[in-house]
Tab-separated table of C-alpha atoms in Angstrom:
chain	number	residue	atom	x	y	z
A	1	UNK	CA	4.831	4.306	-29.731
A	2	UNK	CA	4.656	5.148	-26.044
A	3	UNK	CA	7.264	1.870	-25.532
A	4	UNK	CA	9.443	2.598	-27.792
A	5	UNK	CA	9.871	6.543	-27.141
A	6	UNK	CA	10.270	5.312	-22.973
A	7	UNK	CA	13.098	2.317	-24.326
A	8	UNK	CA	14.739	5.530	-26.495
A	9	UNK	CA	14.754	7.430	-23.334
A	10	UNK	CA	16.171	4.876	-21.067
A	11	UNK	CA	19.207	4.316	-23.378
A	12	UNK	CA	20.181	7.517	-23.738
A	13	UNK	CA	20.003	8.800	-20.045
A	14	UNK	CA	20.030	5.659	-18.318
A	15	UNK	CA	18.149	3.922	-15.564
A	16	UNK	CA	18.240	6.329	-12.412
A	17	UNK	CA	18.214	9.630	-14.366
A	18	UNK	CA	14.785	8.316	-16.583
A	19	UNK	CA	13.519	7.081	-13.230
A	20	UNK	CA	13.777	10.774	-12.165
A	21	UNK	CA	13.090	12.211	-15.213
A	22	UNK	CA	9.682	10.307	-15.497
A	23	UNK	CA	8.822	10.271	-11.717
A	24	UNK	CA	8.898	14.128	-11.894
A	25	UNK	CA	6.604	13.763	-15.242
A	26	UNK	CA	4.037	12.049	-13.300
A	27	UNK	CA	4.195	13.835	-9.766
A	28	UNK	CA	3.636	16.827	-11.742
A	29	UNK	CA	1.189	15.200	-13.967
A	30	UNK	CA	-0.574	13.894	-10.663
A	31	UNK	CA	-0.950	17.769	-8.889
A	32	UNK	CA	-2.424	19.085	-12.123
A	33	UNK	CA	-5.228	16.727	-12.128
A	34	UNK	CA	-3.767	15.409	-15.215
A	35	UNK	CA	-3.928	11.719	-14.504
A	36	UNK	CA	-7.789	11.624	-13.277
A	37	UNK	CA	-9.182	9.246	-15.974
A	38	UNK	CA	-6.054	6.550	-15.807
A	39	UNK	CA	-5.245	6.609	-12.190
A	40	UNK	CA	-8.839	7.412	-10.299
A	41	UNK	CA	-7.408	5.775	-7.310
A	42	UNK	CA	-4.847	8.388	-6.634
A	43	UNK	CA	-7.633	11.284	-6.422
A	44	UNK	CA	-10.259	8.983	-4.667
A	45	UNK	CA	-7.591	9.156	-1.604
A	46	UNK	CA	-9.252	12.860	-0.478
A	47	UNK	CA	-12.184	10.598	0.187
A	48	UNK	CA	-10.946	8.019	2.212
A	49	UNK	CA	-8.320	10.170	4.080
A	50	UNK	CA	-8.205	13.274	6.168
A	51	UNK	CA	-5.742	16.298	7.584
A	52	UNK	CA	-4.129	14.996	10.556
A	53	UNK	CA	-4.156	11.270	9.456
A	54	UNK	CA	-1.707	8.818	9.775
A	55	UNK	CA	-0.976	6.911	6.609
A	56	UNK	CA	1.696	4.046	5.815
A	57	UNK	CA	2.713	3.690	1.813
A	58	UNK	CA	3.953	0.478	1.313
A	59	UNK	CA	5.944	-0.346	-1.788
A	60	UNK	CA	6.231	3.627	-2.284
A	61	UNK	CA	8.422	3.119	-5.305
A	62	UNK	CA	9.529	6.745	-6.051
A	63	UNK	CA	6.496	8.643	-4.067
A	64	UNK	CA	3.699	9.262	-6.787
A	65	UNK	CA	1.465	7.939	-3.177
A	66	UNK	CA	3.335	9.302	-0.930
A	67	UNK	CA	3.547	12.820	-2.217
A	68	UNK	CA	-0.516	12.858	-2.651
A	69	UNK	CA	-1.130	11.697	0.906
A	70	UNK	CA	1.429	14.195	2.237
A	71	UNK	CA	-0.828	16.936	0.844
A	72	UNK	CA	-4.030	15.818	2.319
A	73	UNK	CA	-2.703	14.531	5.872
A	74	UNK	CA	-0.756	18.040	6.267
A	75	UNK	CA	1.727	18.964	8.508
A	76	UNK	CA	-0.305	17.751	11.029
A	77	UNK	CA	-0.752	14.299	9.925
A	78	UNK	CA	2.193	11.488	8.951
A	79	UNK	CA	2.891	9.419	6.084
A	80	UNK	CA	5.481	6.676	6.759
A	81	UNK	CA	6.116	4.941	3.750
A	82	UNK	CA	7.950	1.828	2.841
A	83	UNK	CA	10.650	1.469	-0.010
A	84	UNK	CA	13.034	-1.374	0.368
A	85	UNK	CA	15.034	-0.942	-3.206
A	86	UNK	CA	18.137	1.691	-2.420
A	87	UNK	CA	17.928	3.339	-6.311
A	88	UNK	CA	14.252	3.749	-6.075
A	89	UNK	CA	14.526	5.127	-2.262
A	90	UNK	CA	17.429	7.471	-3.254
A	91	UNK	CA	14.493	9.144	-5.904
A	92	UNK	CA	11.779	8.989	-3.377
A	93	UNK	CA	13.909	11.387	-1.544
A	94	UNK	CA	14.385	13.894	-4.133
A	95	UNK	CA	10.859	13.592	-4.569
A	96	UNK	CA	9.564	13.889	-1.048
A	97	UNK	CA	12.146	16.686	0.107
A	98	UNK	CA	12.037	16.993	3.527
A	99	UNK	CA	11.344	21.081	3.755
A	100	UNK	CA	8.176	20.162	1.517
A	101	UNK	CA	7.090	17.217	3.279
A	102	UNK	CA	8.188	17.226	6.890
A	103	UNK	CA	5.511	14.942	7.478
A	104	UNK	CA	6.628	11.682	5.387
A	105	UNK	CA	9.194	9.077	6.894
A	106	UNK	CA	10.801	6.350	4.683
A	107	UNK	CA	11.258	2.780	5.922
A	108	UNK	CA	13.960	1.073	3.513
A	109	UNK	CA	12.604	-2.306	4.162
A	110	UNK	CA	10.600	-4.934	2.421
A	111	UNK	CA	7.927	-6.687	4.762
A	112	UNK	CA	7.625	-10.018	5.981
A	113	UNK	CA	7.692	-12.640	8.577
A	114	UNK	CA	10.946	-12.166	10.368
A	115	UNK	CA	13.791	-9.676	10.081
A	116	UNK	CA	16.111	-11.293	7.263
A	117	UNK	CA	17.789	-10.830	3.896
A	118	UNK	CA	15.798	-11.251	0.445
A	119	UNK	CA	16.678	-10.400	-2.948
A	120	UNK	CA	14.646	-8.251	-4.859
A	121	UNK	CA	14.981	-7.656	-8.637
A	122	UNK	CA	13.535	-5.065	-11.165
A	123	UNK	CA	11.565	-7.322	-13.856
A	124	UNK	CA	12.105	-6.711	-17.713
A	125	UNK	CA	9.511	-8.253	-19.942
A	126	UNK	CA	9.767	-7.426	-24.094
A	127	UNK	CA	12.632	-4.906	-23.544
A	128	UNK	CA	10.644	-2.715	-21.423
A	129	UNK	CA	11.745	-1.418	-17.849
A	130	UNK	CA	9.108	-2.461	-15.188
A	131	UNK	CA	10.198	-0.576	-12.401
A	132	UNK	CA	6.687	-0.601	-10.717
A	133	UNK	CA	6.226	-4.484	-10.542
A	134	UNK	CA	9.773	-4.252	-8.726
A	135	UNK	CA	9.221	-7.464	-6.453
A	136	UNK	CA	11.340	-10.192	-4.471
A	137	UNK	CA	12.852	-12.173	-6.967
A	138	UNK	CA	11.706	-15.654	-6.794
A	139	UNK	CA	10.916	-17.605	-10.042
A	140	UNK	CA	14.217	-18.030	-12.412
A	141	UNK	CA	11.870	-17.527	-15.327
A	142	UNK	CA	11.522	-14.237	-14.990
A	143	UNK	CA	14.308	-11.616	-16.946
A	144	UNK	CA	15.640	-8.925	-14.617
A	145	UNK	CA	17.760	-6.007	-14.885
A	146	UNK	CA	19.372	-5.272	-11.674
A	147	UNK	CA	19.110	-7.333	-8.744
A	148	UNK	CA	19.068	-5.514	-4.961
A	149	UNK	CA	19.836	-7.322	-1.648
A	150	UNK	CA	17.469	-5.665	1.177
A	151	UNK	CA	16.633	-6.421	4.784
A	152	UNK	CA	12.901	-7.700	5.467
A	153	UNK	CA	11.077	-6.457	8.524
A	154	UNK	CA	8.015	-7.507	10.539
A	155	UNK	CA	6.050	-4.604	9.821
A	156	UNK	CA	3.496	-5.631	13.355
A	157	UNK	CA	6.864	-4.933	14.719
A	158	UNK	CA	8.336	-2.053	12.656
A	159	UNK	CA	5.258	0.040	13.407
A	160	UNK	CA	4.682	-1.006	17.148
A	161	UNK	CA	4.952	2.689	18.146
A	162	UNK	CA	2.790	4.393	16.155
A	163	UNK	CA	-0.338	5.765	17.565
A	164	UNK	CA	-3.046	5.969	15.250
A	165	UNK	CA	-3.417	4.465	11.551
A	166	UNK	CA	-6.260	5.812	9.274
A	167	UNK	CA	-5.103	4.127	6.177
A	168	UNK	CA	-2.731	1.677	4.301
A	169	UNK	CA	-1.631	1.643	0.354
A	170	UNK	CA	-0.107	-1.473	-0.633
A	171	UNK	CA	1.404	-2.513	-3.630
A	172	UNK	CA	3.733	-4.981	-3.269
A	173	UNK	CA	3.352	-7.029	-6.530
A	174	UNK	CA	1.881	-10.386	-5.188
A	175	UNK	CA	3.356	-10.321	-1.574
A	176	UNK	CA	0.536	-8.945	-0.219
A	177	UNK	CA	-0.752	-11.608	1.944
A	178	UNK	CA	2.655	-12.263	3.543
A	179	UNK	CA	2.978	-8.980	4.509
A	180	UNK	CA	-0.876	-8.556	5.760
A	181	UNK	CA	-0.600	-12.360	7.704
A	182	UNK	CA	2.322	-10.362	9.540
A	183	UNK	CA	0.243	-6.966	10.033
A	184	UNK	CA	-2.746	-8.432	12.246
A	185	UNK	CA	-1.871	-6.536	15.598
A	186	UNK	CA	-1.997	-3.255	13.905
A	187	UNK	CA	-4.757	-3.814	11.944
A	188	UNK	CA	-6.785	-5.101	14.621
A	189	UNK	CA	-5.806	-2.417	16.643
A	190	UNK	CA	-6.526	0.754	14.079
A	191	UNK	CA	-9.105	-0.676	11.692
A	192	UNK	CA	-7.539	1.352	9.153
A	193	UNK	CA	-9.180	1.640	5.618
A	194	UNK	CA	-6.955	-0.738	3.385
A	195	UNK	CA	-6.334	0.007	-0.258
A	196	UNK	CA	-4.422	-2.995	-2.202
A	197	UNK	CA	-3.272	-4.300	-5.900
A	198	UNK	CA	-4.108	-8.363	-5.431
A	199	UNK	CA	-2.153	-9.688	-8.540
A	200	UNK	CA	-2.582	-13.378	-8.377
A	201	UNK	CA	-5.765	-16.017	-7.515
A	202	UNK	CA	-3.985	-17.355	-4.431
A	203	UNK	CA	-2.883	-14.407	-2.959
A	204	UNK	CA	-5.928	-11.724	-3.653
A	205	UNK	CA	-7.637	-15.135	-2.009
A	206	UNK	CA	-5.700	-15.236	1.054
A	207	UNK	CA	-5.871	-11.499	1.978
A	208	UNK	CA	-9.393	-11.192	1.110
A	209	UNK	CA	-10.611	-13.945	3.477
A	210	UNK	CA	-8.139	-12.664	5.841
A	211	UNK	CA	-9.114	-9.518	5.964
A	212	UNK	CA	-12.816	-10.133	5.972
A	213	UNK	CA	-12.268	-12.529	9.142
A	214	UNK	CA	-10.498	-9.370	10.941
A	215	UNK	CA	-14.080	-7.768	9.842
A	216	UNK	CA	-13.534	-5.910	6.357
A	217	UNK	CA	-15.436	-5.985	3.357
A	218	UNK	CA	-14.327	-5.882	0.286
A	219	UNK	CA	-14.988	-3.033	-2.257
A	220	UNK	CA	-13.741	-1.693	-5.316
A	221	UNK	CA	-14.170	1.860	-6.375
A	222	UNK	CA	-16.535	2.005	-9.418
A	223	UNK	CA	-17.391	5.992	-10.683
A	224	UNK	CA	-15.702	7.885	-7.872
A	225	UNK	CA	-17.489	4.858	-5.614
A	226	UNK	CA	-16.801	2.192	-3.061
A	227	UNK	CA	-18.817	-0.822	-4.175
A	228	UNK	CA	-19.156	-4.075	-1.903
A	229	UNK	CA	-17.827	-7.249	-3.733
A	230	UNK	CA	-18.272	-10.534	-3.192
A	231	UNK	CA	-15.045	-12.892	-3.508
A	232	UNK	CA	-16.171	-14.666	-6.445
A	233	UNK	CA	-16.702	-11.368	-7.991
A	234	UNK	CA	-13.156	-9.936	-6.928
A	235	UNK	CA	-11.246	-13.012	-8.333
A	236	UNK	CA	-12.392	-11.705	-11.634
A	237	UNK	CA	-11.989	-8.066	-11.537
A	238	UNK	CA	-8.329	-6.021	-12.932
A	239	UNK	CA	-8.073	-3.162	-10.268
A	240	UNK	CA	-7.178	-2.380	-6.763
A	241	UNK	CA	-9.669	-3.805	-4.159
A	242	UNK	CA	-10.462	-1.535	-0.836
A	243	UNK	CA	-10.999	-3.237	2.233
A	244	UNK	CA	-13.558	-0.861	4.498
A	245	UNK	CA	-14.170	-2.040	8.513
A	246	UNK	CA	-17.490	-2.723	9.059
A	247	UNK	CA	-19.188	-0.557	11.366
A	248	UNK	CA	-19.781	-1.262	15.010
């Protein structure tokens, strides 16, 4: 039922004024504590971060993160999140206005090894819109329904300036270890605490031994919890994985 009243809505207003129309829904939805039992990870974030933080969002998508760690950093604090697609940037903006949230920044960039161009499409699977698995469009098996040429950035050397890093969201529907290979130097540097989806054996492989060489562990939060995981374990498990540095 839920489908089919979100394909009604999508073909009567059309794909950027639904994306607005439903991205308000669930901002709103998110501030009203609304959202607690489906999306724990989005209220678990006043745990891991803290007013005056520095935070980077990457695959933003239209701000539901972004928003949430703009209220806990403060004004203080700086969110600089990264949102390659131009429709889905356009609606991060109306989301994120900048006399609400002077403290967020938007990168339109997707990350990788080398500055370059990459297509990126917006999957469709059974009729339905999947505008959060947006990803780089590589497998011809896959239906989209639009297509967006975007510039790819080193993130190591997008964020060479920044001076502190408390914490990283990704979400960048399977890309994850190219974009972490390329985001050593920071890493290393700020030890931030690292909150990731992992969709795929290969790739939740390479980051997690990656980022447990750099000195992480790997956790997954469990009743308002971190809990330590072992790899075998986390190849398993259906949720986003938290990677914690070890302590000194």
């Amino acid at each position: 039922m839920v489908t089919f009243l979100r394909n009604c809505m999508y073909n009567i207003l059309g794909l950027t004024t639904y994306l607005r129309l439903v991205s308000m829904l669930y901002i709103t939805g998110i501030r009203c504590g609304l959202w607690k039992s489906k999306y724990p990870e989005l209220y678990f974030l006043k745990h891991i971060v803290k007013h005056g933080d520095t935070c980077i969002d990457i695959g933003a998508n239209l701000g539901y993160y972004s928003t949430q760690l703009a209220s806990i950093v403060g004004a203080t604090g700086n969110v600089f999140a990264v949102e390659p697609i131009p429709l889905f940037g356009d609606i991060w903006k109306k989301n994120c206005k900048p006399k609400t949230y002077k403290q967020l920044t938007l990168f339109p960039y997707a990350l990788g090894a080398k500055t370059d161009k990459v297509q990126m499409g917006i999957p469709v699977s059974n009729g339905r819109v999947h505008h959060g698995m947006t990803k780089i469009a590589s497998t011809a098996q896959e239906q989209y329904l639009h297509f967006f040429d975007v510039t790819m950035r080193n993130p190591d050397e997008l964020f060479s300036d920044i001076q502190q890093l408390a914490f990283i969201k990704c979400d960048v529907e399977g890309y994850e270890s190219e974009v972490f290979r390329n985001f050593t130097t920071t890493i290393q540097k700020f030890k931030p605490i690292i909150q990731t989806e992992l969709s795929g054996a290969e790739n939740r492989t390479n980051v997690i031994q990656l980022l447990e060489s750099m000195g992480y562990t790997t956790n997954v939060l469990r009743n308002n919890t971190l809990v330590p995981v072992q790899i075998i374990e986390a190849l398993e498990l259906s949720q986003d994985f938290y990677f914690v540095p070890n302590k000194e």
